[in-house]
Tab-separated table of C-alpha atoms and ligand atoms in Angstrom:
chain	number	residue	atom	x	y	z
A	1	UNK	CA	-24.555	5.600	-46.174
A	2	UNK	CA	-22.578	6.917	-43.183
A	3	UNK	CA	-23.104	10.232	-41.467
A	4	UNK	CA	-20.796	13.068	-42.456
A	5	UNK	CA	-18.480	14.794	-40.012
A	6	UNK	CA	-20.833	17.797	-40.001
A	7	UNK	CA	-23.866	15.614	-39.245
A	8	UNK	CA	-22.067	13.977	-36.337
A	9	UNK	CA	-21.060	17.385	-34.992
A	10	UNK	CA	-24.672	18.593	-35.264
A	11	UNK	CA	-25.964	15.518	-33.458
A	12	UNK	CA	-23.524	16.014	-30.598
A	13	UNK	CA	-24.360	19.706	-30.361
A	14	UNK	CA	-28.165	19.425	-30.627
A	15	UNK	CA	-28.932	16.070	-28.993
A	16	UNK	CA	-25.941	16.320	-26.683
A	17	UNK	CA	-27.640	18.868	-24.452
A	18	UNK	CA	-29.664	16.024	-22.924
A	19	UNK	CA	-28.581	14.475	-19.644
A	20	UNK	CA	-26.155	11.541	-19.806
A	21	UNK	CA	-28.363	8.803	-18.355
A	22	UNK	CA	-28.733	9.645	-14.689
A	23	UNK	CA	-25.259	11.129	-14.355
A	24	UNK	CA	-24.660	14.798	-13.431
A	25	UNK	CA	-23.382	15.803	-16.898
A	26	UNK	CA	-24.870	16.216	-20.366
A	27	UNK	CA	-24.206	13.775	-23.195
A	28	UNK	CA	-21.925	16.331	-24.844
A	29	UNK	CA	-20.007	17.035	-21.626
A	30	UNK	CA	-19.552	13.300	-21.151
A	31	UNK	CA	-18.287	12.846	-24.725
A	32	UNK	CA	-15.873	15.788	-24.439
A	33	UNK	CA	-14.562	14.677	-21.043
A	34	UNK	CA	-14.021	11.167	-22.342
A	35	UNK	CA	-12.110	12.435	-25.407
A	36	UNK	CA	-10.117	14.808	-23.195
A	37	UNK	CA	-9.093	11.962	-20.867
A	38	UNK	CA	-8.010	9.937	-23.902
A	39	UNK	CA	-5.952	12.830	-25.200
A	40	UNK	CA	-4.340	13.433	-21.804
A	41	UNK	CA	-3.389	9.762	-21.670
A	42	UNK	CA	-1.600	10.079	-25.029
A	43	UNK	CA	-4.129	7.979	-26.956
A	44	UNK	CA	-3.999	7.853	-30.744
A	45	UNK	CA	-6.266	10.217	-32.670
A	46	UNK	CA	-8.461	7.248	-33.627
A	47	UNK	CA	-8.941	6.205	-29.997
A	48	UNK	CA	-9.593	9.809	-28.949
A	49	UNK	CA	-12.314	9.986	-31.608
A	50	UNK	CA	-13.718	6.654	-30.385
A	51	UNK	CA	-13.889	8.166	-26.899
A	52	UNK	CA	-15.760	11.166	-28.303
A	53	UNK	CA	-18.256	9.001	-30.196
A	54	UNK	CA	-18.596	5.950	-27.945
A	55	UNK	CA	-22.129	6.908	-26.860
A	56	UNK	CA	-23.322	8.337	-30.166
A	57	UNK	CA	-25.695	5.375	-30.281
A	58	UNK	CA	-27.582	6.814	-27.291
A	59	UNK	CA	-28.195	10.013	-29.254
A	60	UNK	CA	-29.233	8.136	-32.386
A	61	UNK	CA	-31.580	5.876	-30.401
A	62	UNK	CA	-33.136	8.889	-28.682
A	63	UNK	CA	-33.591	10.624	-32.048
A	64	UNK	CA	-35.106	7.491	-33.586
A	65	UNK	CA	-37.488	6.800	-30.718
A	66	UNK	CA	-38.097	10.447	-29.878
A	67	UNK	CA	-37.575	9.796	-26.200
A	68	UNK	CA	-35.305	10.950	-23.421
A	69	UNK	CA	-32.089	8.960	-23.253
A	70	UNK	CA	-32.213	8.433	-19.497
A	71	UNK	CA	-34.662	5.559	-19.957
A	72	UNK	CA	-33.101	2.702	-17.961
A	73	UNK	CA	-35.965	0.279	-18.424
A	74	UNK	CA	-34.312	-1.463	-21.369
A	75	UNK	CA	-30.934	-1.800	-23.067
A	76	UNK	CA	-30.840	0.429	-26.163
A	77	UNK	CA	-27.809	-1.510	-27.516
A	78	UNK	CA	-26.141	1.827	-28.116
A	79	UNK	CA	-22.710	0.257	-28.707
A	80	UNK	CA	-24.073	-1.271	-31.922
A	81	UNK	CA	-26.552	1.371	-33.088
A	82	UNK	CA	-23.918	3.887	-34.141
A	83	UNK	CA	-21.853	1.429	-36.177
A	84	UNK	CA	-23.833	1.437	-39.460
A	85	UNK	CA	-23.875	5.233	-39.311
A	86	UNK	CA	-20.090	5.399	-38.960
A	87	UNK	CA	-18.892	2.455	-41.030
A	88	UNK	CA	-17.429	3.705	-44.296
A	89	UNK	CA	-16.493	7.003	-42.692
A	90	UNK	CA	-14.238	5.784	-39.887
A	91	UNK	CA	-11.689	2.960	-39.581
A	92	UNK	CA	-11.958	-0.098	-37.340
A	93	UNK	CA	-9.573	1.572	-34.896
A	94	UNK	CA	-12.506	3.883	-34.078
A	95	UNK	CA	-15.424	1.494	-34.596
A	96	UNK	CA	-14.170	-1.506	-32.635
A	97	UNK	CA	-13.495	0.226	-29.302
A	98	UNK	CA	-16.989	1.738	-29.593
A	99	UNK	CA	-18.502	-1.681	-30.281
A	100	UNK	CA	-16.618	-3.292	-27.395
A	101	UNK	CA	-16.882	-0.656	-24.667
A	102	UNK	CA	-19.913	-2.277	-23.013
A	103	UNK	CA	-18.260	-5.698	-23.096
A	104	UNK	CA	-15.204	-4.049	-21.532
A	105	UNK	CA	-17.326	-3.132	-18.516
A	106	UNK	CA	-18.618	-6.702	-18.303
A	107	UNK	CA	-15.003	-7.911	-18.510
A	108	UNK	CA	-13.691	-5.544	-15.829
A	109	UNK	CA	-16.476	-6.560	-13.441
A	110	UNK	CA	-15.241	-10.127	-13.812
A	111	UNK	CA	-11.506	-9.468	-13.783
A	112	UNK	CA	-10.914	-6.629	-11.374
A	113	UNK	CA	-11.778	-6.749	-7.695
A	114	UNK	CA	-13.592	-3.606	-6.639
A	115	UNK	CA	-14.419	-2.448	-10.181
A	116	UNK	CA	-18.108	-3.225	-9.805
A	117	UNK	CA	-18.232	-1.541	-6.382
A	118	UNK	CA	-17.028	1.726	-7.881
A	119	UNK	CA	-19.524	1.826	-10.729
A	120	UNK	CA	-22.224	4.472	-10.478
A	121	UNK	CA	-25.731	3.214	-9.634
A	122	UNK	CA	-26.792	3.908	-13.242
A	123	UNK	CA	-23.862	1.872	-14.584
A	124	UNK	CA	-24.714	-1.022	-12.249
A	125	UNK	CA	-28.294	-0.939	-13.456
A	126	UNK	CA	-27.295	-0.862	-17.132
A	127	UNK	CA	-24.825	-3.712	-16.535
A	128	UNK	CA	-27.727	-5.988	-15.637
A	129	UNK	CA	-29.598	-5.022	-18.799
A	130	UNK	CA	-26.439	-5.539	-20.886
A	131	UNK	CA	-26.031	-9.167	-19.848
A	132	UNK	CA	-24.222	-8.851	-16.515
A	133	UNK	CA	-20.720	-9.804	-15.454
A	134	UNK	CA	-18.729	-11.951	-17.897
A	135	UNK	CA	-18.046	-15.556	-17.052
A	136	UNK	CA	-14.409	-16.711	-17.111
A	137	UNK	CA	-14.965	-18.136	-20.591
A	138	UNK	CA	-16.524	-14.912	-21.905
A	139	UNK	CA	-13.710	-12.876	-20.361
A	140	UNK	CA	-11.120	-15.032	-22.082
A	141	UNK	CA	-12.911	-14.708	-25.427
A	142	UNK	CA	-13.087	-10.943	-25.017
A	143	UNK	CA	-9.357	-10.594	-24.430
A	144	UNK	CA	-8.638	-12.374	-27.691
A	145	UNK	CA	-10.491	-9.764	-29.753
A	146	UNK	CA	-8.611	-7.117	-31.689
A	147	UNK	CA	-9.045	-3.748	-30.000
A	148	UNK	CA	-10.137	-5.247	-26.647
A	149	UNK	CA	-7.237	-3.397	-25.054
A	150	UNK	CA	-8.354	-0.082	-26.537
A	151	UNK	CA	-11.918	-0.830	-25.411
A	152	UNK	CA	-10.678	-1.334	-21.844
A	153	UNK	CA	-8.895	2.025	-21.903
A	154	UNK	CA	-12.008	3.675	-23.302
A	155	UNK	CA	-14.122	2.066	-20.597
A	156	UNK	CA	-11.998	3.548	-17.836
A	157	UNK	CA	-12.228	7.038	-19.345
A	158	UNK	CA	-15.972	6.487	-19.768
A	159	UNK	CA	-16.276	5.769	-16.038
A	160	UNK	CA	-14.412	8.959	-15.118
A	161	UNK	CA	-16.029	11.338	-17.605
A	162	UNK	CA	-18.869	12.397	-15.335
A	163	UNK	CA	-17.517	15.451	-13.525
A	164	UNK	CA	-19.967	18.369	-13.366
A	165	UNK	CA	-18.544	21.629	-14.701
A	166	UNK	CA	-15.159	20.218	-15.769
A	167	UNK	CA	-13.511	22.379	-18.461
A	168	UNK	CA	-12.464	20.635	-21.672
A	169	UNK	CA	-11.442	21.734	-25.156
A	170	UNK	CA	-14.480	22.625	-27.303
A	171	UNK	CA	-16.304	20.255	-29.609
A	172	UNK	CA	-14.603	21.793	-32.663
A	173	UNK	CA	-11.213	20.653	-31.316
A	174	UNK	CA	-12.364	17.054	-31.475
A	175	UNK	CA	-14.397	17.282	-34.681
A	176	UNK	CA	-11.155	18.417	-36.338
A	177	UNK	CA	-9.616	15.150	-35.127
A	178	UNK	CA	-12.664	13.302	-36.386
A	179	UNK	CA	-12.115	14.817	-39.840
A	180	UNK	CA	-8.457	13.761	-39.671
A	181	UNK	CA	-9.272	10.084	-39.115
A	182	UNK	CA	-12.234	10.009	-41.533
A	183	UNK	CA	-11.473	7.783	-44.498
A	184	UNK	CA	-10.723	10.420	-47.152
A	185	UNK	CA	-11.761	8.517	-50.271
A	186	UNK	CA	-15.082	7.417	-48.877
A	187	UNK	CA	-15.799	10.838	-47.490
A	188	UNK	CA	-15.276	12.422	-50.906
A	189	UNK	CA	-17.423	9.816	-52.676
A	190	UNK	CA	-20.301	10.191	-50.229
A	191	UNK	CA	-20.168	13.975	-50.389
A	192	UNK	CA	-20.357	13.819	-54.195
A	193	UNK	CA	-23.266	11.364	-54.083
A	194	UNK	CA	-25.121	13.633	-51.694
A	195	UNK	CA	-24.654	16.578	-54.013
A	196	UNK	CA	-25.976	14.553	-56.944
A	197	UNK	CA	-29.021	13.389	-55.000
A	198	UNK	CA	-29.980	16.820	-53.670
B	201	LIG	FE1	-20.275	6.600	-21.854
């Protein structure tokens, strides 16, 4: 059963106070900056919501393991962790860029001269744990996937969304957009089931 919009908002608000890896912003600041960059670039509502939620897996993994989410000793596979919690609530146009945003980094390191050089030290470290730079074959396979283009856009906003103290619209602005792209039928069914089970 997927999370509800309210549960996602609570997770971002409560767990989001933690530091974003070893970057100089919190998880929530990073999520808001990423969504704000998407919005400024004229992204669809679905892609803006994907930008907001792309690292939700970090928060879920930290909640599950009861640990700080700046642990760089292993890959928490955060791009996959959030998917079962969101599937049924959100369309593929949100889920797929989230799923592919780590592969987008691996692709850009292969395809774009200087991209790797400009990654933060934490991003370079996590790249190694995530499988490293794509080979030419892997890069070609990646480009053939639906939503790889959206994942590449998301990746670039992800890289920029680390500015300490940057002002953005509040979380509520983006959770409204999240509610807009939530699949209405499923949302209603799950809400009713929850009421019956409580
Ligand atoms: Fe991120």
